[in-house]
Amino acid sequence: MSTVWLIPALPLAGALLNIFFGKLIGRRAHWVAVPAVACAFLASCVAFARVWHGGSFTSSLFTWIVAGDFEASVIAYVDPLTGVMLLVVTGVGALIHLYSAGYMHDDAGYARYFAYLNLFVFSMVMLVLAGDFLVLYVFWEAVGLCSYLLIGFWYTRPAAAQAGKKAFIVNRVGDFGFGLGIMWLWTAVGALDYPTVFKSVATLAPPTATGIALLLFMGACGKSAQLPLHTWLPDAMEGPTPVSALIHAATMVTAGVYMVARSHALFERSGTALEVVAWVGVATAVFAATIGLVQTDIKRVLAYSTVSQLGYMFAAVGVGAYAAGIFHLVTHAFFKALLFLGAGSVIHGTGGEQDLRRMGGLSSRMVTTTITTTVGGLGLAGVPGLAGFFSKDEILAAVYHANRAMWALLLLGAFCTAFYTGRMLFLAFYSGPRMSKEAAHHVHESPPVMTLPLWILALLTVVTGVALGAPSDAGTRFARFLAGVFPIHEAPHGGSVAFMLMVLSVVVVAAGITLAWFMYMSTPVRPEAIGRPRTLVHAFLLNAWYVDRLYDAAIVRPLLALSGYLARAFDLGLIDGIVNGLGRAVVGWAAALRRVQTGYVVNYALTMLAGVVLFLAFLLSR
């Protein structure tokens, strides 16, 4: 009997226990939530073992809808791609749950926090296990709901409440297109389950495939924070830091990449849609990387980095390098979750400080956090030997052979990535202290429950690239594992061109880190000089290209003004006017009729006589 049902059932059970018995469980909520996700990871390992040698299997979880002859069941579809995603979601999720037990231990909403976290893991697991687009859409929306709950977890803070609403609304824009795409797919193919849809793709006209694919990609842009629907993710840093690590680095934001890769047959039928995916990914990668160059909040640096790295993933799948894109998804989950948790450790150890301008000198006081976060940062920058180097290099090589302009832009993005990563590490850990003496006195290392996940993620960042991403003539080991799901379209791995690309990538990374060292380490930097716009370009990047202001001026304020006008003129003036007018007419009519009721019998008799006369007159006139 298949044990796949345990993977979503365990975190769902943990969520329900903490929802209904949270007050009773109290500070022991992690004893429910952490084992639930850890056991789900073990069940995921069992499912992964079944597809280790390729192939796939399905498992019916439960019957969902029964209406007459129509019946819809929730079918779990497990293949190598599903297996990889399950390990990432539950494995990284278990580490973040464990870390949260230390990070959130003093929070008043402790049980509620773990309930939401478990609910998110359940929703994300079901999204990955979905065997058709209908179930995919349901849990696509569910992870959006969980994101809203977790971003706005500290709902008494106005900024957190606003960030939660912003994430929810911006995602609804993308999900509107996603829903339309699924409806169009149903009308075009007559089915929504993956095997039938992908077998029927060849019968679709290319324009139809393009329309469906672009609508689906619209949903991916919202969920994965791609241009122009990226604005919610940086603001989402108002949520607890472990939430940022789980949802906005390792799992939920990668759902769009997973969906496009899963639907690659549909996108390939279009051709045009794949090119759009690639160019949007490239533009997002460079756009977000430039903004990360100047941010002063440690979490916002990582937020824009996440947007940028998701762009690399979309660029990869857009040029047909599906395995390279998914491999970067995996390595990014490790080193970016490590970076967010490292940032959370810094915030915890400095009493809630997030501003890089008031950090520095932490390397001697927070040794474990410094070492592990540095490993994560170097992995993000693409330093040779670490996971990010292999996955990013694979993407750059594939894009080079597909489109040289895209490759040049992504190489520029790699330089920016190395610079802002080095800048963040130097300002936080290795430069001189810029905090007050009182604040410096209270700096301390995080407890073992928080540092253990850091060490595990750092180890994964070190070994994953060498173990799975080393290139060969037959492709990487990771690409060969996914060969049953994706055709191997990656670029050739041998020859002088491949060597030149690798050397150039290393030079770009070294140049970015070296420039950051010269700017922030070779000479002391005054705190007030960091983040202060000195040029128009600097101000432009500090304000994130003014995209939020543009949206506010072009969309938010006009819609708010229109809504206010409609509320006053249409709702109160017309709708309420009609309703109130009808009410006044009824009252007036009743008041007029009331005068007929005089109470005198003579009047009633006279009325009856007049009626009889009129009736006889009518009969005689016929």
Coordinates of N, CA, C and O in Angstrom, one line a residue, residues 542-620:
L542 N 17.9 52.9 -4.9 CA 17.4 52.9 -3.5 C 15.9 52.9 -3.5 O 15.3 52.3 -2.6
N543 N 15.3 53.5 -4.5 CA 13.8 53.6 -4.6 C 13.3 52.5 -5.5 O 12.1 52.6 -5.9
A544 N 14.1 51.4 -5.7 CA 13.7 50.3 -6.5 C 13.1 50.6 -7.8 O 12.0 50.1 -8.2
W545 N 13.8 51.5 -8.5 CA 13.4 52.0 -9.9 C 12.1 52.7 -9.8 O 11.4 52.8 -10.8
Y546 N 11.6 53.1 -8.6 CA 10.3 53.8 -8.5 C 9.1 53.0 -9.0 O 8.1 53.6 -9.3
V547 N 9.2 51.7 -9.0 CA 8.1 50.9 -9.5 C 6.9 51.0 -8.6 O 5.8 51.1 -9.1
D548 N 7.2 50.9 -7.3 CA 6.1 51.0 -6.4 C 5.4 52.3 -6.4 O 4.1 52.4 -6.4
R549 N 6.1 53.4 -6.6 CA 5.5 54.7 -6.7 C 4.7 54.8 -8.0 O 3.7 55.5 -8.0
L550 N 5.3 54.2 -9.1 CA 4.6 54.3 -10.3 C 3.3 53.5 -10.2 O 2.2 54.0 -10.7
Y551 N 3.3 52.3 -9.6 CA 2.0 51.6 -9.4 C 1.1 52.3 -8.6 O -0.2 52.3 -8.8
D552 N 1.6 53.0 -7.5 CA 0.7 53.7 -6.6 C 0.0 54.9 -7.4 O -1.2 55.1 -7.2
A553 N 0.8 55.6 -8.2 CA 0.3 56.7 -9.0 C -0.6 56.3 -10.1 O -1.6 57.0 -10.4
A554 N -0.2 55.2 -10.8 CA -1.0 54.9 -12.0 C -2.1 53.9 -11.8 O -3.1 53.8 -12.6
I555 N -2.0 53.1 -10.7 CA -3.1 52.1 -10.5 C -3.8 52.3 -9.1 O -5.0 52.4 -9.1
V556 N -3.0 52.3 -8.0 CA -3.6 52.3 -6.7 C -4.5 53.5 -6.5 O -5.7 53.4 -6.1
R557 N -3.9 54.7 -6.6 CA -4.7 55.9 -6.3 C -5.8 56.1 -7.3 O -6.9 56.5 -6.9
P558 N -5.7 55.9 -8.6 CA -6.8 56.1 -9.5 C -8.0 55.1 -9.2 O -9.1 55.5 -9.2
L559 N -7.6 53.8 -8.8 CA -8.6 52.9 -8.5 C -9.3 53.2 -7.2 O -10.5 53.1 -7.0
L560 N -8.5 53.7 -6.2 CA -9.1 54.2 -4.9 C -10.0 55.3 -5.1 O -11.1 55.4 -4.6
A561 N -9.6 56.3 -6.0 CA -10.5 57.5 -6.3 C -11.7 57.0 -7.0 O -12.8 57.5 -6.7
L562 N -11.6 56.1 -8.0 CA -12.8 55.6 -8.7 C -13.7 54.9 -7.8 O -14.9 55.0 -7.8
S563 N -13.1 54.1 -6.9 CA -14.0 53.3 -5.9 C -14.7 54.3 -5.0 O -15.9 54.1 -4.7
G564 N -14.0 55.3 -4.5 CA -14.7 56.3 -3.7 C -15.8 57.0 -4.4 O -16.9 57.3 -3.9
Y565 N -15.6 57.4 -5.7 CA -16.6 58.0 -6.5 C -17.8 57.1 -6.7 O -19.0 57.5 -6.5
L566 N -17.5 55.9 -7.0 CA -18.6 54.9 -7.3 C -19.4 54.7 -6.0 O -20.6 54.5 -6.0
A567 N -18.7 54.7 -4.8 CA -19.3 54.4 -3.6 C -20.3 55.6 -3.2 O -21.4 55.4 -2.8
R568 N -19.8 56.8 -3.6 CA -20.7 58.0 -3.2 C -21.8 58.2 -4.3 O -22.9 58.3 -3.9
A569 N -21.4 58.2 -5.6 CA -22.3 58.6 -6.6 C -23.2 57.4 -7.0 O -24.4 57.5 -7.2
F570 N -22.6 56.2 -7.2 CA -23.4 55.1 -7.8 C -24.1 54.3 -6.6 O -25.3 54.1 -6.7
D571 N -23.3 54.0 -5.6 CA -23.9 53.2 -4.5 C -24.8 54.0 -3.7 O -26.0 53.6 -3.5
L572 N -24.3 55.1 -3.1 CA -25.2 55.9 -2.3 C -26.2 56.7 -3.1 O -27.4 56.8 -2.7
G573 N -25.8 57.3 -4.3 CA -26.7 58.1 -5.0 C -27.7 57.3 -5.8 O -28.9 57.6 -5.7
L574 N -27.3 56.4 -6.6 CA -28.2 55.6 -7.5 C -28.8 54.5 -6.8 O -30.1 54.4 -6.7
I575 N -28.0 53.5 -6.4 CA -28.6 52.3 -5.8 C -29.4 52.6 -4.5 O -30.6 52.2 -4.4
D576 N -28.8 53.3 -3.6 CA -29.6 53.7 -2.4 C -30.7 54.6 -2.7 O -31.8 54.6 -2.1
G577 N -30.5 55.5 -3.8 CA -31.6 56.4 -4.2 C -32.8 55.6 -4.7 O -34.0 55.9 -4.4
I578 N -32.6 54.6 -5.5 CA -33.7 53.7 -6.0 C -34.4 53.0 -4.9 O -35.6 53.0 -4.8
V579 N -33.6 52.4 -4.0 CA -34.2 51.7 -2.9 C -35.0 52.6 -2.0 O -36.1 52.3 -1.6
N580 N -34.4 53.7 -1.6 CA -35.1 54.7 -0.7 C -36.3 55.3 -1.4 O -37.3 55.6 -0.8
G581 N -36.2 55.5 -2.8 CA -37.3 56.0 -3.5 C -38.5 55.1 -3.5 O -39.6 55.5 -3.4
L582 N -38.2 53.8 -3.7 CA -39.3 52.8 -3.7 C -39.9 52.8 -2.3 O -41.2 52.7 -2.2
G583 N -39.1 52.9 -1.3 CA -39.6 52.9 0.1 C -40.5 54.1 0.3 O -41.6 54.0 0.9
R584 N -40.1 55.3 -0.2 CA -40.9 56.5 0.0 C -42.2 56.4 -0.8 O -43.3 56.9 -0.4
A585 N -42.1 55.8 -2.0 CA -43.4 55.6 -2.8 C -44.4 54.7 -2.1 O -45.6 55.0 -2.1
V586 N -43.9 53.6 -1.5 CA -44.8 52.7 -0.8 C -45.4 53.5 0.4 O -46.6 53.3 0.6
V587 N -44.6 54.2 1.1 CA -45.1 55.0 2.2 C -46.2 56.0 1.8 O -47.2 56.1 2.4
G588 N -45.9 56.7 0.7 CA -46.9 57.7 0.2 C -48.2 57.1 -0.3 O -49.3 57.6 0.0
W589 N -48.0 55.9 -1.0 CA -49.2 55.2 -1.5 C -50.0 54.7 -0.3 O -51.3 54.8 -0.3
A590 N -49.4 54.2 0.7 CA -50.1 53.7 1.9 C -50.8 54.9 2.6 O -51.9 54.7 3.1
A591 N -50.1 56.0 2.7 CA -50.7 57.2 3.4 C -52.0 57.6 2.6 O -53.0 58.0 3.2
A592 N -51.9 57.6 1.3 CA -53.1 58.0 0.5 C -54.2 57.0 0.7 O -55.4 57.4 0.8
L593 N -53.9 55.7 0.7 CA -55.0 54.7 0.8 C -55.5 54.8 2.3 O -56.7 54.4 2.5
R594 N -54.7 55.1 3.2 CA -55.2 55.2 4.6 C -56.4 56.1 4.8 O -57.2 56.0 5.6
R595 N -56.4 57.2 3.9 CA -57.5 58.2 4.0 C -58.9 57.6 3.6 O -59.9 58.1 4.0
V596 N -58.8 56.5 2.9 CA -60.1 55.8 2.5 C -60.8 55.2 3.7 O -62.0 55.1 3.8
Q597 N -60.0 54.8 4.7 CA -60.5 54.1 5.8 C -61.0 55.2 6.9 O -60.3 55.6 7.8
T598 N -62.2 55.6 6.7 CA -62.8 56.7 7.5 C -63.4 56.2 8.8 O -63.5 57.0 9.8
G599 N -63.8 55.0 8.8 CA -64.5 54.4 10.0 C -66.0 54.7 10.0 O -66.7 54.3 11.0
Y600 N -66.6 55.4 9.0 CA -68.0 55.6 9.0 C -68.7 54.6 8.1 O -68.4 54.4 6.9
V601 N -69.8 53.9 8.7 CA -70.5 52.8 7.9 C -71.2 53.4 6.7 O -71.3 52.8 5.7
V602 N -71.7 54.6 6.9 CA -72.4 55.3 5.8 C -71.5 55.4 4.5 O -71.9 55.2 3.4
N603 N -70.3 55.8 4.8 CA -69.3 56.0 3.7 C -69.1 54.7 3.0 O -69.0 54.6 1.7
Y604 N -68.9 53.6 3.8 CA -68.7 52.3 3.2 C -69.9 51.8 2.4 O -69.7 51.3 1.3
A605 N -71.1 52.1 2.9 CA -72.3 51.7 2.2 C -72.5 52.4 0.9 O -72.8 51.9 -0.2
L606 N -72.1 53.7 0.9 CA -72.2 54.6 -0.3 C -71.2 54.1 -1.3 O -71.5 54.0 -2.5
T607 N -70.0 53.7 -0.8 CA -69.0 53.2 -1.8 C -69.5 51.9 -2.4 O -69.3 51.7 -3.6
M608 N -70.1 51.0 -1.6 CA -70.6 49.7 -2.2 C -71.7 50.0 -3.2 O -71.7 49.4 -4.3
L609 N -72.6 51.0 -2.9 CA -73.6 51.3 -3.9 C -73.1 51.9 -5.1 O -73.5 51.5 -6.3
A610 N -72.0 52.7 -5.0 CA -71.4 53.3 -6.2 C -70.8 52.2 -7.0 O -70.8 52.2 -8.3
G611 N -70.2 51.2 -6.4 CA -69.6 50.1 -7.1 C -70.6 49.3 -7.8 O -70.4 48.9 -9.0
V612 N -71.8 49.0 -7.2 CA -72.8 48.3 -7.8 C -73.4 49.0 -9.1 O -73.6 48.4 -10.1
V613 N -73.5 50.3 -8.9 CA -74.0 51.2 -10.1 C -73.0 51.1 -11.2 O -73.4 50.9 -12.4
L614 N -71.8 51.2 -10.9 CA -70.7 51.2 -12.0 C -70.7 49.8 -12.6 O -70.6 49.7 -13.9
F615 N -70.9 48.8 -11.8 CA -70.9 47.4 -12.4 C -72.1 47.2 -13.3 O -71.9 46.7 -14.4
L616 N -73.3 47.7 -12.9 CA -74.5 47.6 -13.8 C -74.3 48.4 -15.0 O -74.7 48.0 -16.1
A617 N -73.8 49.6 -14.9 CA -73.6 50.4 -16.1 C -72.6 49.7 -17.0 O -72.8 49.8 -18.3
F618 N -71.6 49.1 -16.5 CA -70.7 48.3 -17.4 C -71.4 47.2 -18.2 O -71.2 47.0 -19.4
L619 N -72.3 46.5 -17.4 CA -73.0 45.4 -18.1 C -74.0 45.9 -19.1 O -74.2 45.3 -20.2
L620 N -74.7 47.0 -18.8 CA -75.7 47.5 -19.8 C -75.1 48.1 -21.0 O -75.7 48.2 -22.1

